[in-house]
Structure formats: C-alpha cells, structure tokens
Coordinates of C-alpha atoms in Angstrom, one line a residue:
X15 CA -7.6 -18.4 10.8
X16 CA -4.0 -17.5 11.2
X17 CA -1.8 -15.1 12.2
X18 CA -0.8 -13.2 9.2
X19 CA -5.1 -12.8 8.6
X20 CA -4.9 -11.0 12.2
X21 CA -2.1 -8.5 11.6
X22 CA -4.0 -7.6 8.6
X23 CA -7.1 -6.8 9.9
X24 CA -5.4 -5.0 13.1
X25 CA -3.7 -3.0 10.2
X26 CA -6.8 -2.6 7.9
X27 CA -8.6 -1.2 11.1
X28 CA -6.0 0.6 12.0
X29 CA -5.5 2.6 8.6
X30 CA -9.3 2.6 8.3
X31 CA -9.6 4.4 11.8
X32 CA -7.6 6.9 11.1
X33 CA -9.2 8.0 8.0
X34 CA -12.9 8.1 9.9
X35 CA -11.1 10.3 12.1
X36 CA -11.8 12.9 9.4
X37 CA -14.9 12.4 8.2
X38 CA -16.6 15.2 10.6
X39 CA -14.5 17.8 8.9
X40 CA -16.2 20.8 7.1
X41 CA -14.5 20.8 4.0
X42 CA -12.0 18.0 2.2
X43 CA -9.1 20.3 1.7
X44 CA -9.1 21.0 5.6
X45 CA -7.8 17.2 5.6
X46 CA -4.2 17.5 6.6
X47 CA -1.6 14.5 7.7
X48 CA -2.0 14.7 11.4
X49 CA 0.3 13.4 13.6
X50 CA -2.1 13.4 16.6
X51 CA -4.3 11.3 14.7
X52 CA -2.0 8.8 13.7
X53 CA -0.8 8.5 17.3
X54 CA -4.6 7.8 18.4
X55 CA -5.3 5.8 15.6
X56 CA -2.2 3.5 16.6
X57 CA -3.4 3.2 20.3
X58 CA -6.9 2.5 19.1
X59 CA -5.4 -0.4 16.5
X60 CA -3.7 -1.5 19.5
X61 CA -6.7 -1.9 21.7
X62 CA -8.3 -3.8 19.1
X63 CA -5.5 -6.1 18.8
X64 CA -5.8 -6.6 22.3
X65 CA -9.2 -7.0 22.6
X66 CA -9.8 -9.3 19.6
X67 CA -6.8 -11.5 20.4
X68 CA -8.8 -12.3 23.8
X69 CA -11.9 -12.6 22.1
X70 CA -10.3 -15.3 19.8
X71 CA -8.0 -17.1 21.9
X72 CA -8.9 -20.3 21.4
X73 CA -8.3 -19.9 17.3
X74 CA -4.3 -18.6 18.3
X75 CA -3.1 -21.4 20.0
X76 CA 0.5 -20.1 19.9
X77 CA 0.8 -18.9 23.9
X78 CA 4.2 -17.3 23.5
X79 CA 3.1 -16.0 20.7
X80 CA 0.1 -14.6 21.8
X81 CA 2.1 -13.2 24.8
X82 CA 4.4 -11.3 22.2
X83 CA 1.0 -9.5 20.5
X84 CA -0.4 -9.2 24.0
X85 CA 3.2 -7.6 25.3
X86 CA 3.4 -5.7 21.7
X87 CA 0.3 -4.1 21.6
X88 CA 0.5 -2.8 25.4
X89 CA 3.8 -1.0 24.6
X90 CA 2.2 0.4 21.3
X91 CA -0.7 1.7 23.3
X92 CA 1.8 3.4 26.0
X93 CA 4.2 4.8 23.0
X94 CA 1.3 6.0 21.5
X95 CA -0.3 7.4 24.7
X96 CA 2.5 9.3 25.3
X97 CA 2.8 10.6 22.5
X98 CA -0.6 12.1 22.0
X99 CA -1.0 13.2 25.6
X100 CA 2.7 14.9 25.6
X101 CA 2.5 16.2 22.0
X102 CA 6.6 15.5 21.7
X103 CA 6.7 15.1 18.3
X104 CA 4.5 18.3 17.5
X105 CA 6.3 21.4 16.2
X106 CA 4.9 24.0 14.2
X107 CA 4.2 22.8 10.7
X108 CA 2.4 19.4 12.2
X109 CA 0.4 21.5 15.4
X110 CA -1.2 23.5 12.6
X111 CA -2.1 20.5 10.3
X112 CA -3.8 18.7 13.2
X113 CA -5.8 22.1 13.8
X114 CA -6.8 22.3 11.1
X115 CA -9.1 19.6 10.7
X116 CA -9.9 20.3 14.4
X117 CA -11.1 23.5 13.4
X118 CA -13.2 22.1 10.8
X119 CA -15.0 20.3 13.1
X120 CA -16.2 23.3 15.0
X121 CA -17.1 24.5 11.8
X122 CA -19.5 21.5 10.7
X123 CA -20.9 21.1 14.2
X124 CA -21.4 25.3 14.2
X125 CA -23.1 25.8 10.6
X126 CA -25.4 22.6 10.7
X127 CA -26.5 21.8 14.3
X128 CA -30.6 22.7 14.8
X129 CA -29.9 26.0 17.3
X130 CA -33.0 27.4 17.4
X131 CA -32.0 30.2 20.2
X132 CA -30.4 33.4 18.4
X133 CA -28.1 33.9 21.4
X134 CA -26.6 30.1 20.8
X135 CA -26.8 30.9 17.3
X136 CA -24.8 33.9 17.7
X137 CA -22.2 32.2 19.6
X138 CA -21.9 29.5 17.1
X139 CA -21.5 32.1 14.3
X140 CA -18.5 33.8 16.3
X141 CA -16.9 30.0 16.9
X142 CA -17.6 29.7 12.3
X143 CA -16.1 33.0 11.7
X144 CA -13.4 32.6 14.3
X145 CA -12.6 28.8 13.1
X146 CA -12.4 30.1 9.6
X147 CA -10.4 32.7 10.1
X148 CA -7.6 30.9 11.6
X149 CA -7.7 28.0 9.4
X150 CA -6.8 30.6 6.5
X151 CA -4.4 31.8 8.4
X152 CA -3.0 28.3 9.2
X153 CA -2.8 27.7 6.0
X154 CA -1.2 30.5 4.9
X155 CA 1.4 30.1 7.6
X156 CA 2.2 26.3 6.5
X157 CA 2.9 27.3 2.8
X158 CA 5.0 30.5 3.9
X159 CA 7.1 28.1 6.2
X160 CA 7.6 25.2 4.2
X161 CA 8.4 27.7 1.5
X162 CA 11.1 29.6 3.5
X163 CA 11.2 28.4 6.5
X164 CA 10.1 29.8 9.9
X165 CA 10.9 33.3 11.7
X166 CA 13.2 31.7 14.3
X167 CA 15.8 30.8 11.3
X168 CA 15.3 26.9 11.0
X169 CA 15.3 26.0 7.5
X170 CA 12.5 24.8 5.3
X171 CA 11.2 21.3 6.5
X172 CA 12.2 18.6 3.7
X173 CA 9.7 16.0 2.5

C-alpha cells in the first residue's frame, strides 16, 4: 500500500468525521458550517494519522518520511487544539453556526430520551423550549448580519 492510499484515507476519515459530527442534530436545516467542528475533526484526522501510521509501520518503510507525517500530524493536532480550545477564529457569524447544531443536540436528546419522572421531564421541556428559542433567534440574527452587517458597524461578511 503506499503513501498516496494513506493520505486518502486520513482525508476520507477526516471529511467523513466531520459530517458524523452532525448526525445527533434535531433537524437538517440546524446543520450549519462550523468552524469548531472542522478544527476537531482536523485533530481527530490527525490522531488517526498518527495512530494508523504506527499500526502499519512496517508497510511505510520510508523513516524520514514517516518522521515528516509523524512531525506533521503532531503540529496539526496542536494547531487544531488551539484552535478549538481558544476559539480564535470564532466571531459572531461562525459562534452562532456552531450553536446551532449544538443546540439541536439538546433538543434531540430533550424530546426523545425515556424520562419517565415529570420533574426531569419538565426540565427537559424548559432546555426544548429554551434551545428552540434561541436557535430562531440565531438564525434570525445570522441572516440580518450577513444581510447588513452587525450593530458595531463592520460590514457585511463576504463569501
């Protein structure tokens, strides 16, 4: 197997990982480009890079370039580690899209878990309509500022 068969399947895994990350959301259209996910998905892609290249060392019998993935992969994990524990590259528009989906998830773990005691239930009611609420208002929010900007005067974001 060679090298150009691993970087694909780091990639594949990579892409695919991300896109599981959603699939506890409540509804599709509360699926928006997060860049929190894409940040974890990277360090997860590069965990598996690291991990798999161990596993198959003796298939890679490039050392130096073993090294390079090995060396790679380490700094893509850190970049991606601090980026996901600082939040750096978060402003407004991309907080609320990852949210979003985070929200979600309350509200699919709320509606269908098996609570059988009402005062449970009633808390995971006030977590549905609460979760809801906000991802209407999140939403509304994102069209009014990529439509016009935000209230502090930056302009419109381009895309």
């Amino acid at each position: 197997m060679g090298y150009g068969r691993f970087f694909a399947m780091i990639a594949t895994s990579t892409l695919v990982m991300y896109g599981l990350m959603y699939l506890n959301t409540y509804a599709w259209d509360h699926v928006w480009f997060s860049q929190t996910r894409m940040w974890m998905a990277l360090l997860m892609g590069a965990v598996m890079a690291v991990i798999m290249l161990l596993f198959m060392w003796g298939m890679y019998r490039r050392l130096q370039l073993n090294l390079l993935i090995l060396g790679v992969s380490i700094a893509v994990f850190a970049g991606s580690l601090w980026l996901v524990r600082s939040q750096e590259t978060v402003g407004d528009v991309s907080w609320m899209k990852a949210m979003i989906p985070h929200h979600s998830i309350a509200v699919l773990t709320s509606r269908r878990a098996h609570i059988s005691d009402p005062r449970v239930r009633e808390l995971a009611n006030g977590i549905i309509d609460a979760q809801v609420r906000e991802i209407d208002e999140m939403e509304a929010l994102i069209a009014d500022i990529e439509a016009n900007g935000d209230a502090a005067g930056e302009p419109a974001p381009v895309h």
